mmCIF file of C-alpha atoms in Angstrom:
data_model
loop_
_atom_site.group_PDB
_atom_site.id
_atom_site.type_symbol
_atom_site.label_atom_id
_atom_site.label_comp_id
_atom_site.label_asym_id
_atom_site.label_seq_id
_atom_site.Cartn_x
_atom_site.Cartn_y
_atom_site.Cartn_z
ATOM 1 C CA UNK A 1 35.424 151.519 -19.908
ATOM 2 C CA UNK A 2 37.387 148.484 -18.716
ATOM 3 C CA UNK A 3 40.770 147.473 -20.087
ATOM 4 C CA UNK A 4 42.497 144.116 -19.601
ATOM 5 C CA UNK A 5 46.166 143.169 -19.713
ATOM 6 C CA UNK A 6 47.613 139.649 -19.548
ATOM 7 C CA UNK A 7 51.349 139.814 -19.029
ATOM 8 C CA UNK A 8 54.244 137.629 -18.000
ATOM 9 C CA UNK A 9 56.255 138.807 -15.027
ATOM 10 C CA UNK A 10 59.638 137.332 -14.136
ATOM 11 C CA UNK A 11 60.050 136.370 -10.491
ATOM 12 C CA UNK A 12 63.107 136.475 -8.240
ATOM 13 C CA UNK A 13 63.924 132.871 -9.237
ATOM 14 C CA UNK A 14 63.246 133.381 -12.976
ATOM 15 C CA UNK A 15 59.823 131.774 -13.058
ATOM 16 C CA UNK A 16 57.398 133.424 -15.464
ATOM 17 C CA UNK A 17 54.117 134.364 -13.760
ATOM 18 C CA UNK A 18 50.997 134.743 -15.898
ATOM 19 C CA UNK A 19 49.428 137.938 -14.521
ATOM 20 C CA UNK A 20 46.049 139.448 -15.408
ATOM 21 C CA UNK A 21 44.898 142.930 -14.530
ATOM 22 C CA UNK A 22 41.512 144.492 -15.280
ATOM 23 C CA UNK A 23 41.231 148.222 -14.813
ATOM 24 C CA UNK A 24 38.979 151.194 -15.516
ATOM 25 C CA UNK A 25 40.670 153.800 -17.712
ATOM 26 C CA UNK A 26 40.955 156.318 -14.889
ATOM 27 C CA UNK A 27 41.509 153.930 -11.961
ATOM 28 C CA UNK A 28 43.263 155.552 -9.037
ATOM 29 C CA UNK A 29 43.706 152.415 -6.903
ATOM 30 C CA UNK A 30 44.875 148.845 -7.520
ATOM 31 C CA UNK A 31 44.043 145.687 -5.569
ATOM 32 C CA UNK A 32 46.663 142.945 -5.861
ATOM 33 C CA UNK A 33 45.068 139.603 -5.011
ATOM 34 C CA UNK A 34 46.693 136.442 -3.647
ATOM 35 C CA UNK A 35 44.839 133.112 -4.026
ATOM 36 C CA UNK A 36 43.863 130.605 -1.405
ATOM 37 C CA UNK A 37 45.577 127.222 -1.318
ATOM 38 C CA UNK A 38 45.576 124.790 -4.207
ATOM 39 C CA UNK A 39 45.558 125.021 -7.993
ATOM 40 C CA UNK A 40 44.244 128.407 -9.143
ATOM 41 C CA UNK A 41 44.293 130.545 -12.279
ATOM 42 C CA UNK A 42 43.720 134.232 -12.896
ATOM 43 C CA UNK A 43 40.150 133.470 -14.024
ATOM 44 C CA UNK A 44 39.349 130.450 -11.847
ATOM 45 C CA UNK A 45 36.818 129.243 -14.380
ATOM 46 C CA UNK A 46 34.568 126.689 -12.671
ATOM 47 C CA UNK A 47 31.506 124.534 -13.226
ATOM 48 C CA UNK A 48 29.194 123.997 -10.231
ATOM 49 C CA UNK A 49 25.587 122.798 -10.251
ATOM 50 C CA UNK A 50 25.483 123.013 -14.031
ATOM 51 C CA UNK A 51 26.665 126.632 -14.086
ATOM 52 C CA UNK A 52 29.951 127.758 -15.641
ATOM 53 C CA UNK A 53 31.511 130.970 -14.416
ATOM 54 C CA UNK A 54 34.751 132.839 -13.850
ATOM 55 C CA UNK A 55 35.176 133.265 -10.109
ATOM 56 C CA UNK A 56 36.934 136.605 -10.497
ATOM 57 C CA UNK A 57 34.390 138.247 -12.790
ATOM 58 C CA UNK A 58 32.434 139.434 -9.752
ATOM 59 C CA UNK A 59 35.528 141.067 -8.251
ATOM 60 C CA UNK A 60 36.530 142.675 -11.540
ATOM 61 C CA UNK A 61 33.019 144.079 -12.064
ATOM 62 C CA UNK A 62 32.418 145.332 -8.528
ATOM 63 C CA UNK A 63 35.840 146.860 -8.029
ATOM 64 C CA UNK A 64 35.672 148.304 -11.545
ATOM 65 C CA UNK A 65 32.401 150.072 -10.695
ATOM 66 C CA UNK A 66 34.316 151.690 -7.848
ATOM 67 C CA UNK A 67 37.190 152.757 -10.111
ATOM 68 C CA UNK A 68 39.579 150.159 -8.648
ATOM 69 C CA UNK A 69 41.858 147.938 -10.755
ATOM 70 C CA UNK A 70 42.069 144.239 -9.897
ATOM 71 C CA UNK A 71 45.218 142.154 -10.417
ATOM 72 C CA UNK A 72 45.883 138.423 -9.886
ATOM 73 C CA UNK A 73 47.973 135.611 -11.399
ATOM 74 C CA UNK A 74 48.110 131.874 -12.005
ATOM 75 C CA UNK A 75 49.473 129.833 -9.129
ATOM 76 C CA UNK A 76 52.878 128.425 -10.073
ATOM 77 C CA UNK A 77 52.530 125.376 -12.292
ATOM 78 C CA UNK A 78 48.887 126.139 -13.162
ATOM 79 C CA UNK A 79 47.417 126.887 -16.586
ATOM 80 C CA UNK A 80 43.852 127.394 -17.797
ATOM 81 C CA UNK A 81 42.441 124.249 -19.415
ATOM 82 C CA UNK A 82 39.143 123.247 -21.025
ATOM 83 C CA UNK A 83 38.536 120.305 -18.664
ATOM 84 C CA UNK A 84 35.648 120.745 -16.174
ATOM 85 C CA UNK A 85 34.896 121.232 -13.390
ATOM 86 C CA UNK A 86 38.027 123.178 -12.362
ATOM 87 C CA UNK A 87 39.393 124.054 -15.827
ATOM 88 C CA UNK A 88 43.005 124.025 -14.642
ATOM 89 C CA UNK A 89 45.964 121.903 -15.657
ATOM 90 C CA UNK A 90 48.864 121.409 -13.276
ATOM 91 C CA UNK A 91 52.510 120.891 -14.144
ATOM 92 C CA UNK A 92 53.630 118.820 -11.166
ATOM 93 C CA UNK A 93 57.296 119.840 -11.416
ATOM 94 C CA UNK A 94 56.512 123.565 -11.522
ATOM 95 C CA UNK A 95 53.754 123.201 -8.914
ATOM 96 C CA UNK A 96 56.299 121.741 -6.486
ATOM 97 C CA UNK A 97 57.763 125.253 -6.232
ATOM 98 C CA UNK A 98 54.437 126.703 -5.090
ATOM 99 C CA UNK A 99 55.026 127.229 -1.366
ATOM 100 C CA UNK A 100 54.946 130.123 1.137
ATOM 101 C CA UNK A 101 58.460 131.417 0.400
ATOM 102 C CA UNK A 102 57.824 131.745 -3.349
ATOM 103 C CA UNK A 103 54.241 132.974 -2.906
ATOM 104 C CA UNK A 104 55.367 135.783 -0.593
ATOM 105 C CA UNK A 105 58.025 136.879 -3.075
ATOM 106 C CA UNK A 106 55.541 136.610 -5.959
ATOM 107 C CA UNK A 107 53.217 139.048 -4.184
ATOM 108 C CA UNK A 108 56.077 141.526 -3.876
ATOM 109 C CA UNK A 109 57.240 140.960 -7.471
ATOM 110 C CA UNK A 110 53.781 141.597 -8.928
ATOM 111 C CA UNK A 111 53.295 144.648 -6.711
ATOM 112 C CA UNK A 112 56.626 146.099 -7.861
ATOM 113 C CA UNK A 113 55.756 145.423 -11.497
ATOM 114 C CA UNK A 114 52.355 147.106 -11.206
ATOM 115 C CA UNK A 115 53.876 150.134 -9.495
ATOM 116 C CA UNK A 116 56.196 150.636 -12.481
ATOM 117 C CA UNK A 117 53.380 150.753 -15.043
ATOM 118 C CA UNK A 118 52.770 154.394 -16.052
ATOM 119 C CA UNK A 119 49.008 154.245 -15.425
ATOM 120 C CA UNK A 120 49.532 153.002 -11.836
ATOM 121 C CA UNK A 121 52.673 154.886 -10.855
ATOM 122 C CA UNK A 122 50.782 157.099 -8.406
ATOM 123 C CA UNK A 123 47.957 154.685 -7.545
ATOM 124 C CA UNK A 124 47.042 153.553 -4.078
ATOM 125 C CA UNK A 125 47.953 149.875 -3.584
ATOM 126 C CA UNK A 126 45.990 147.393 -1.509
ATOM 127 C CA UNK A 127 47.007 143.774 -0.996
ATOM 128 C CA UNK A 128 44.071 141.374 -0.780
ATOM 129 C CA UNK A 129 43.960 137.660 -0.107
ATOM 130 C CA UNK A 130 41.573 134.913 0.843
ATOM 131 C CA UNK A 131 42.409 131.931 3.038
ATOM 132 C CA UNK A 132 46.099 131.069 2.460
ATOM 133 C CA UNK A 133 46.528 134.299 0.530
ATOM 134 C CA UNK A 134 45.242 136.268 3.515
ATOM 135 C CA UNK A 135 47.736 134.431 5.717
ATOM 136 C CA UNK A 136 50.720 135.213 3.490
ATOM 137 C CA UNK A 137 50.012 138.865 2.711
ATOM 138 C CA UNK A 138 51.090 140.161 6.161
ATOM 139 C CA UNK A 139 54.456 138.397 5.695
ATOM 140 C CA UNK A 140 54.857 140.075 2.304
ATOM 141 C CA UNK A 141 53.875 143.393 3.858
ATOM 142 C CA UNK A 142 56.901 143.297 6.172
ATOM 143 C CA UNK A 143 59.000 143.796 3.017
ATOM 144 C CA UNK A 144 56.901 146.629 1.569
ATOM 145 C CA UNK A 145 56.826 150.328 2.324
ATOM 146 C CA UNK A 146 54.606 151.389 -0.562
ATOM 147 C CA UNK A 147 51.354 149.559 0.206
ATOM 148 C CA UNK A 148 48.418 151.508 1.629
ATOM 149 C CA UNK A 149 46.298 148.775 3.231
ATOM 150 C CA UNK A 150 45.404 145.085 3.508
ATOM 151 C CA UNK A 151 42.123 143.251 2.877
ATOM 152 C CA UNK A 152 42.206 139.816 4.528
ATOM 153 C CA UNK A 153 39.298 137.456 3.799
ATOM 154 C CA UNK A 154 38.913 134.257 5.847
ATOM 155 C CA UNK A 155 42.168 134.975 7.656
ATOM 156 C CA UNK A 156 43.841 132.371 9.872
ATOM 157 C CA UNK A 157 45.523 133.575 13.056
ATOM 158 C CA UNK A 158 47.075 130.166 13.712
ATOM 159 C CA UNK A 159 50.021 128.311 12.280
ATOM 160 C CA UNK A 160 48.982 125.991 9.434
ATOM 161 C CA UNK A 161 49.912 122.960 11.544
ATOM 162 C CA UNK A 162 47.402 124.003 14.214
ATOM 163 C CA UNK A 163 44.745 124.802 11.611
ATOM 164 C CA UNK A 164 45.237 121.439 9.904
ATOM 165 C CA UNK A 165 45.107 119.665 13.249
ATOM 166 C CA UNK A 166 41.820 121.437 14.107
ATOM 167 C CA UNK A 167 40.312 120.556 10.736
ATOM 168 C CA UNK A 168 41.280 116.879 11.053
ATOM 169 C CA UNK A 169 40.198 116.655 14.698
ATOM 170 C CA UNK A 170 36.528 117.244 13.962
ATOM 171 C CA UNK A 171 36.551 121.048 14.040
ATOM 172 C CA UNK A 172 35.524 121.476 10.408
ATOM 173 C CA UNK A 173 32.938 118.703 10.669
ATOM 174 C CA UNK A 174 31.209 120.302 13.638
ATOM 175 C CA UNK A 175 30.973 123.715 12.014
ATOM 176 C CA UNK A 176 29.216 122.101 9.066
ATOM 177 C CA UNK A 177 27.030 119.797 11.171
ATOM 178 C CA UNK A 178 25.819 122.640 13.373
ATOM 179 C CA UNK A 179 24.984 124.581 10.216
ATOM 180 C CA UNK A 180 23.165 121.632 8.619
ATOM 181 C CA UNK A 181 21.008 121.005 11.693
ATOM 182 C CA UNK A 182 20.647 124.638 12.810
ATOM 183 C CA UNK A 183 22.463 124.022 16.089
ATOM 184 C CA UNK A 184 25.038 126.817 15.918
ATOM 185 C CA UNK A 185 24.171 128.290 19.314
ATOM 186 C CA UNK A 186 24.415 125.125 21.387
ATOM 187 C CA UNK A 187 27.316 123.696 19.403
ATOM 188 C CA UNK A 188 26.235 120.038 19.305
ATOM 189 C CA UNK A 189 23.476 117.910 17.749
ATOM 190 C CA UNK A 190 21.076 115.742 19.709
ATOM 191 C CA UNK A 191 19.056 112.902 18.242
ATOM 192 C CA UNK A 192 15.914 115.049 18.255
ATOM 193 C CA UNK A 193 17.721 117.610 16.075
ATOM 194 C CA UNK A 194 18.906 114.897 13.703
ATOM 195 C CA UNK A 195 15.458 113.338 13.392
ATOM 196 C CA UNK A 196 13.693 116.710 13.051
ATOM 197 C CA UNK A 197 16.062 117.625 10.192
ATOM 198 C CA UNK A 198 14.797 121.201 10.332
ATOM 199 C CA UNK A 199 16.540 122.271 7.122
ATOM 200 C CA UNK A 200 15.745 119.091 5.204
ATOM 201 C CA UNK A 201 19.283 118.055 4.363
ATOM 202 C CA UNK A 202 19.403 114.406 5.463
ATOM 203 C CA UNK A 203 18.077 112.910 2.242
ATOM 204 C CA UNK A 204 20.867 114.528 0.211
ATOM 205 C CA UNK A 205 23.767 114.580 2.682
ATOM 206 C CA UNK A 206 23.029 111.632 4.969
ATOM 207 C CA UNK A 207 20.886 109.111 3.091
ATOM 208 C CA UNK A 208 20.467 105.844 5.012
ATOM 209 C CA UNK A 209 22.527 107.233 7.922
ATOM 210 C CA UNK A 210 21.171 106.944 11.458
ATOM 211 C CA UNK A 211 22.090 109.141 14.416
ATOM 212 C CA UNK A 212 23.753 106.176 16.115
ATOM 213 C CA UNK A 213 26.052 105.709 13.113
ATOM 214 C CA UNK A 214 27.583 109.124 13.778
ATOM 215 C CA UNK A 215 27.517 109.067 17.590
ATOM 216 C CA UNK A 216 30.801 107.197 17.830
ATOM 217 C CA UNK A 217 31.406 107.767 21.545
ATOM 218 C CA UNK A 218 27.760 106.909 22.360
ATOM 219 C CA UNK A 219 27.175 109.920 24.624
ATOM 220 C CA UNK A 220 23.810 110.756 23.028
ATOM 221 C CA UNK A 221 24.971 113.801 21.070
ATOM 222 C CA UNK A 222 27.162 114.606 18.106
ATOM 223 C CA UNK A 223 30.220 116.590 19.143
ATOM 224 C CA UNK A 224 33.677 117.304 17.794
ATOM 225 C CA UNK A 225 34.926 114.197 19.569
ATOM 226 C CA UNK A 226 32.762 111.926 17.411
ATOM 227 C CA UNK A 227 34.328 113.287 14.240
ATOM 228 C CA UNK A 228 37.810 113.306 15.761
ATOM 229 C CA UNK A 229 37.398 109.565 16.338
ATOM 230 C CA UNK A 230 36.188 109.068 12.764
ATOM 231 C CA UNK A 231 39.109 111.028 11.341
ATOM 232 C CA UNK A 232 41.853 109.734 13.657
ATOM 233 C CA UNK A 233 43.452 107.275 11.233
ATOM 234 C CA UNK A 234 43.210 109.646 8.288
ATOM 235 C CA UNK A 235 44.745 112.467 10.330
ATOM 236 C CA UNK A 236 47.724 110.249 11.170
ATOM 237 C CA UNK A 237 48.122 109.366 7.501
ATOM 238 C CA UNK A 238 48.080 113.031 6.437
ATOM 239 C CA UNK A 239 50.744 114.108 8.901
ATOM 240 C CA UNK A 240 52.817 111.015 8.150
ATOM 241 C CA UNK A 241 52.688 111.773 4.431
ATOM 242 C CA UNK A 242 53.897 115.297 5.165
ATOM 243 C CA UNK A 243 56.713 113.959 7.339
ATOM 244 C CA UNK A 244 57.720 111.430 4.652
ATOM 245 C CA UNK A 245 57.507 113.963 1.783
ATOM 246 C CA UNK A 246 54.953 111.679 0.155
ATOM 247 C CA UNK A 247 53.429 114.097 -2.343
ATOM 248 C CA UNK A 248 51.836 111.301 -4.334
ATOM 249 C CA UNK A 249 49.802 110.192 -1.311
ATOM 250 C CA UNK A 250 48.752 113.786 -0.629
ATOM 251 C CA UNK A 251 47.807 114.299 -4.256
ATOM 252 C CA UNK A 252 45.651 111.162 -4.269
ATOM 253 C CA UNK A 253 44.106 111.433 -0.813
ATOM 254 C CA UNK A 254 43.882 115.077 0.289
ATOM 255 C CA UNK A 255 41.060 117.292 -0.961
ATOM 256 C CA UNK A 256 43.300 120.255 -1.868
ATOM 257 C CA UNK A 257 46.405 119.777 -3.967
ATOM 258 C CA UNK A 258 49.249 120.509 -1.563
ATOM 259 C CA UNK A 259 52.794 119.219 -1.178
ATOM 260 C CA UNK A 260 54.863 118.243 1.830
ATOM 261 C CA UNK A 261 57.203 121.166 1.116
ATOM 262 C CA UNK A 262 54.224 123.548 1.126
ATOM 263 C CA UNK A 263 53.116 122.189 4.506
ATOM 264 C CA UNK A 264 56.551 122.220 6.096
ATOM 265 C CA UNK A 265 57.217 125.792 5.021
ATOM 266 C CA UNK A 266 53.864 126.846 6.468
ATOM 267 C CA UNK A 267 54.640 125.027 9.712
ATOM 268 C CA UNK A 268 57.945 126.933 9.965
ATOM 269 C CA UNK A 269 56.558 130.440 9.385
ATOM 270 C CA UNK A 270 57.145 132.980 12.189
ATOM 271 C CA UNK A 271 54.275 133.648 14.598
ATOM 272 C CA UNK A 272 51.599 135.562 12.695
ATOM 273 C CA UNK A 273 50.677 137.583 15.804
ATOM 274 C CA UNK A 274 54.174 139.068 15.906
ATOM 275 C CA UNK A 275 53.935 139.952 12.231
ATOM 276 C CA UNK A 276 50.512 141.576 12.629
ATOM 277 C CA UNK A 277 51.692 143.613 15.587
ATOM 278 C CA UNK A 278 54.557 145.023 13.513
ATOM 279 C CA UNK A 279 52.263 146.381 10.778
ATOM 280 C CA UNK A 280 50.877 149.895 10.915
ATOM 281 C CA UNK A 281 48.863 150.222 7.701
ATOM 282 C CA UNK A 282 45.067 149.816 7.920
ATOM 283 C CA UNK A 283 44.128 146.115 7.961
ATOM 284 C CA UNK A 284 40.572 144.893 7.318
ATOM 285 C CA UNK A 285 39.641 141.325 8.281
ATOM 286 C CA UNK A 286 36.449 139.728 6.934
ATOM 287 C CA UNK A 287 35.356 136.460 8.552
ATOM 288 C CA UNK A 288 32.330 134.186 8.269
ATOM 289 C CA UNK A 289 30.920 132.532 11.383
ATOM 290 C CA UNK A 290 30.241 129.347 9.387
ATOM 291 C CA UNK A 291 33.845 129.090 8.181
ATOM 292 C CA UNK A 292 34.672 125.372 8.385
ATOM 293 C CA UNK A 293 38.319 125.877 7.396
ATOM 294 C CA UNK A 294 39.348 128.227 10.186
ATOM 295 C CA UNK A 295 38.099 128.256 13.804
ATOM 296 C CA UNK A 296 35.993 131.336 14.462
ATOM 297 C CA UNK A 297 37.653 131.491 17.890
ATOM 298 C CA UNK A 298 40.628 133.026 16.065
ATOM 299 C CA UNK A 299 38.681 136.285 15.982
ATOM 300 C CA UNK A 300 38.530 136.418 19.782
ATOM 301 C CA UNK A 301 42.304 135.943 19.896
ATOM 302 C CA UNK A 302 42.852 138.760 17.414
ATOM 303 C CA UNK A 303 40.560 141.078 19.357
ATOM 304 C CA UNK A 304 42.325 140.199 22.600
ATOM 305 C CA UNK A 305 45.735 140.938 21.128
ATOM 306 C CA UNK A 306 44.453 144.128 19.506
ATOM 307 C CA UNK A 307 43.288 145.390 22.888
ATOM 308 C CA UNK A 308 46.553 144.347 24.534
ATOM 309 C CA UNK A 309 48.652 146.090 21.889
ATOM 310 C CA UNK A 310 46.460 149.198 21.906
ATOM 311 C CA UNK A 311 46.597 149.346 18.123
ATOM 312 C CA UNK A 312 43.867 151.014 16.102
ATOM 313 C CA UNK A 313 44.764 149.933 12.562
ATOM 314 C CA UNK A 314 42.990 146.546 12.666
ATOM 315 C CA UNK A 315 39.307 146.446 11.705
ATOM 316 C CA UNK A 316 37.350 143.188 12.055
ATOM 317 C CA UNK A 317 34.057 142.313 10.366
ATOM 318 C CA UNK A 318 32.279 139.048 11.210
ATOM 319 C CA UNK A 319 29.307 137.800 9.197
ATOM 320 C CA UNK A 320 26.748 135.328 10.612
ATOM 321 C CA UNK A 321 25.869 132.346 8.410
ATOM 322 C CA UNK A 322 28.774 133.067 6.037
ATOM 323 C CA UNK A 323 31.193 130.323 5.033
ATOM 324 C CA UNK A 324 34.910 130.274 4.180
ATOM 325 C CA UNK A 325 34.215 131.858 0.799
ATOM 326 C CA UNK A 326 31.911 134.496 2.344
ATOM 327 C CA UNK A 327 28.965 132.788 0.624
ATOM 328 C CA UNK A 328 30.321 133.433 -2.867
ATOM 329 C CA UNK A 329 28.162 130.659 -4.353
ATOM 330 C CA UNK A 330 25.056 132.585 -3.314
ATOM 331 C CA UNK A 331 25.947 135.041 -6.061
ATOM 332 C CA UNK A 332 26.410 132.291 -8.653
ATOM 333 C CA UNK A 333 23.172 130.511 -7.768
ATOM 334 C CA UNK A 334 20.905 133.537 -7.162
ATOM 335 C CA UNK A 335 22.597 136.571 -8.654
ATOM 336 C CA UNK A 336 22.578 138.288 -5.257
ATOM 337 C CA UNK A 337 25.870 139.456 -3.778
ATOM 338 C CA UNK A 338 26.156 138.193 -0.175
ATOM 339 C CA UNK A 339 26.531 140.720 2.602
ATOM 340 C CA UNK A 340 30.103 139.689 3.409
ATOM 341 C CA UNK A 341 31.424 140.236 -0.103
ATOM 342 C CA UNK A 342 29.368 143.406 -0.534
ATOM 343 C CA UNK A 343 31.121 144.731 2.569
ATOM 344 C CA UNK A 344 34.517 143.926 1.051
ATOM 345 C CA UNK A 345 33.679 145.924 -2.079
ATOM 346 C CA UNK A 346 32.216 148.860 -0.170
ATOM 347 C CA UNK A 347 34.971 149.083 2.426
ATOM 348 C CA UNK A 348 37.661 148.919 -0.255
ATOM 349 C CA UNK A 349 35.914 151.774 -2.058
ATOM 350 C CA UNK A 350 35.605 153.890 1.086
ATOM 351 C CA UNK A 351 39.223 153.239 1.987
ATOM 352 C CA UNK A 352 40.504 154.178 -1.455
ATOM 353 C CA UNK A 353 38.528 157.419 -1.340
ATOM 354 C CA UNK A 354 39.926 158.476 2.029
ATOM 355 C CA UNK A 355 43.558 157.433 2.000
#
C-alpha cells in the first residue's frame, strides 16, 4: 500500500521547498530526485498530443513495486497551476534564486530531512537526477557521507558553457536530423536521403522545405556546419544576453526558462571530471544515443577517464535510439516502458537489494 506526504522543508537560506514523497509502507530504500533544467513541479503534470499525465507517476509506480520510496520537490519559484500544457506557474522573483548553488544545497537539505523521518532513518539513500539534476548530484555528493549510490540519467560530462555552445553550433540539430532521416551511422544527410524520406517525416517537420534550403554551405550534404551557420546569430544573442544579465531576453527567446545567473554559476562550476574521480560510491549512468541535448561523445570521455583512473564504481549504460528523456513519451503514447527507463528501475532495485 502506497502512502504520500507533501511537506514544506526549510532550506539553508530560509526558502520553503514543497516536497512530495511517495512510499510503500515497508520501503527500505529512498530515491531522492533532482529535476532537469527549467520550471518543474513535484508532479510535472503535462499535456502532450491530447494526453494529460503526471510525469512522475511512472517513477512512483515502478519504484513502489520494488519497495523503493520516491522523493522530489518543486523547483524554486514554481507552483502547480491549472494552465496547460505545462501546468506550472512561475514566480519570477523566487525563480531568480534557482541556480546551481541553491539546487545543490536543496538536494542536501531534502536528503537530511528524509533521513530524520522515523520510517527512513535506516533506509538506503540513492540520489537520482536527469539532465541538469544529474550534473548537480555529484557536486552535492561531495558534501554527503550517508548516501549509498547515484543514478545519473542523461548526464553531461562537460561544463554547461561547452554544452550550450555544442547545442547552438548545430550539434543538437544534427542528432535530430540523423534520427529523422535514419542516417545515424554516417552522420550526415545527402539529398537522396532527404528525398527518400525513409521515415516519412518531411510532410510534418519540413513542409515546403527543399534540400537546398538547408544545405547552407552548398557542399551537397547536411552537416553540423549547415546548422551552425543557421544558428550563428542566435548563438551570439544567447551568450550576449547571458553576459548582459538580460533575463527578459532569455525568458522571451530561449526554449527553457533559464536566467543569466543560472548560466554563469554553471559556467563557474569546478571540473566535473575531478568531482567524479573523488567519489567512491556506486554510480550508474544511463545515456541515450539519440540525446540531442548532450553529445554522446561524452561517454567515450568518461570511459577513457574511468580506465585511466582504474576505478570500478562507475557503471555506464547506453541505449540505441533513445533520446534525452530515455524515450519517456513512448510510455505515454503506447503504455510500454522503454528499455532505458526499464533498466533504471531494475538496476535501482538490484542495487537496493545488494547494498
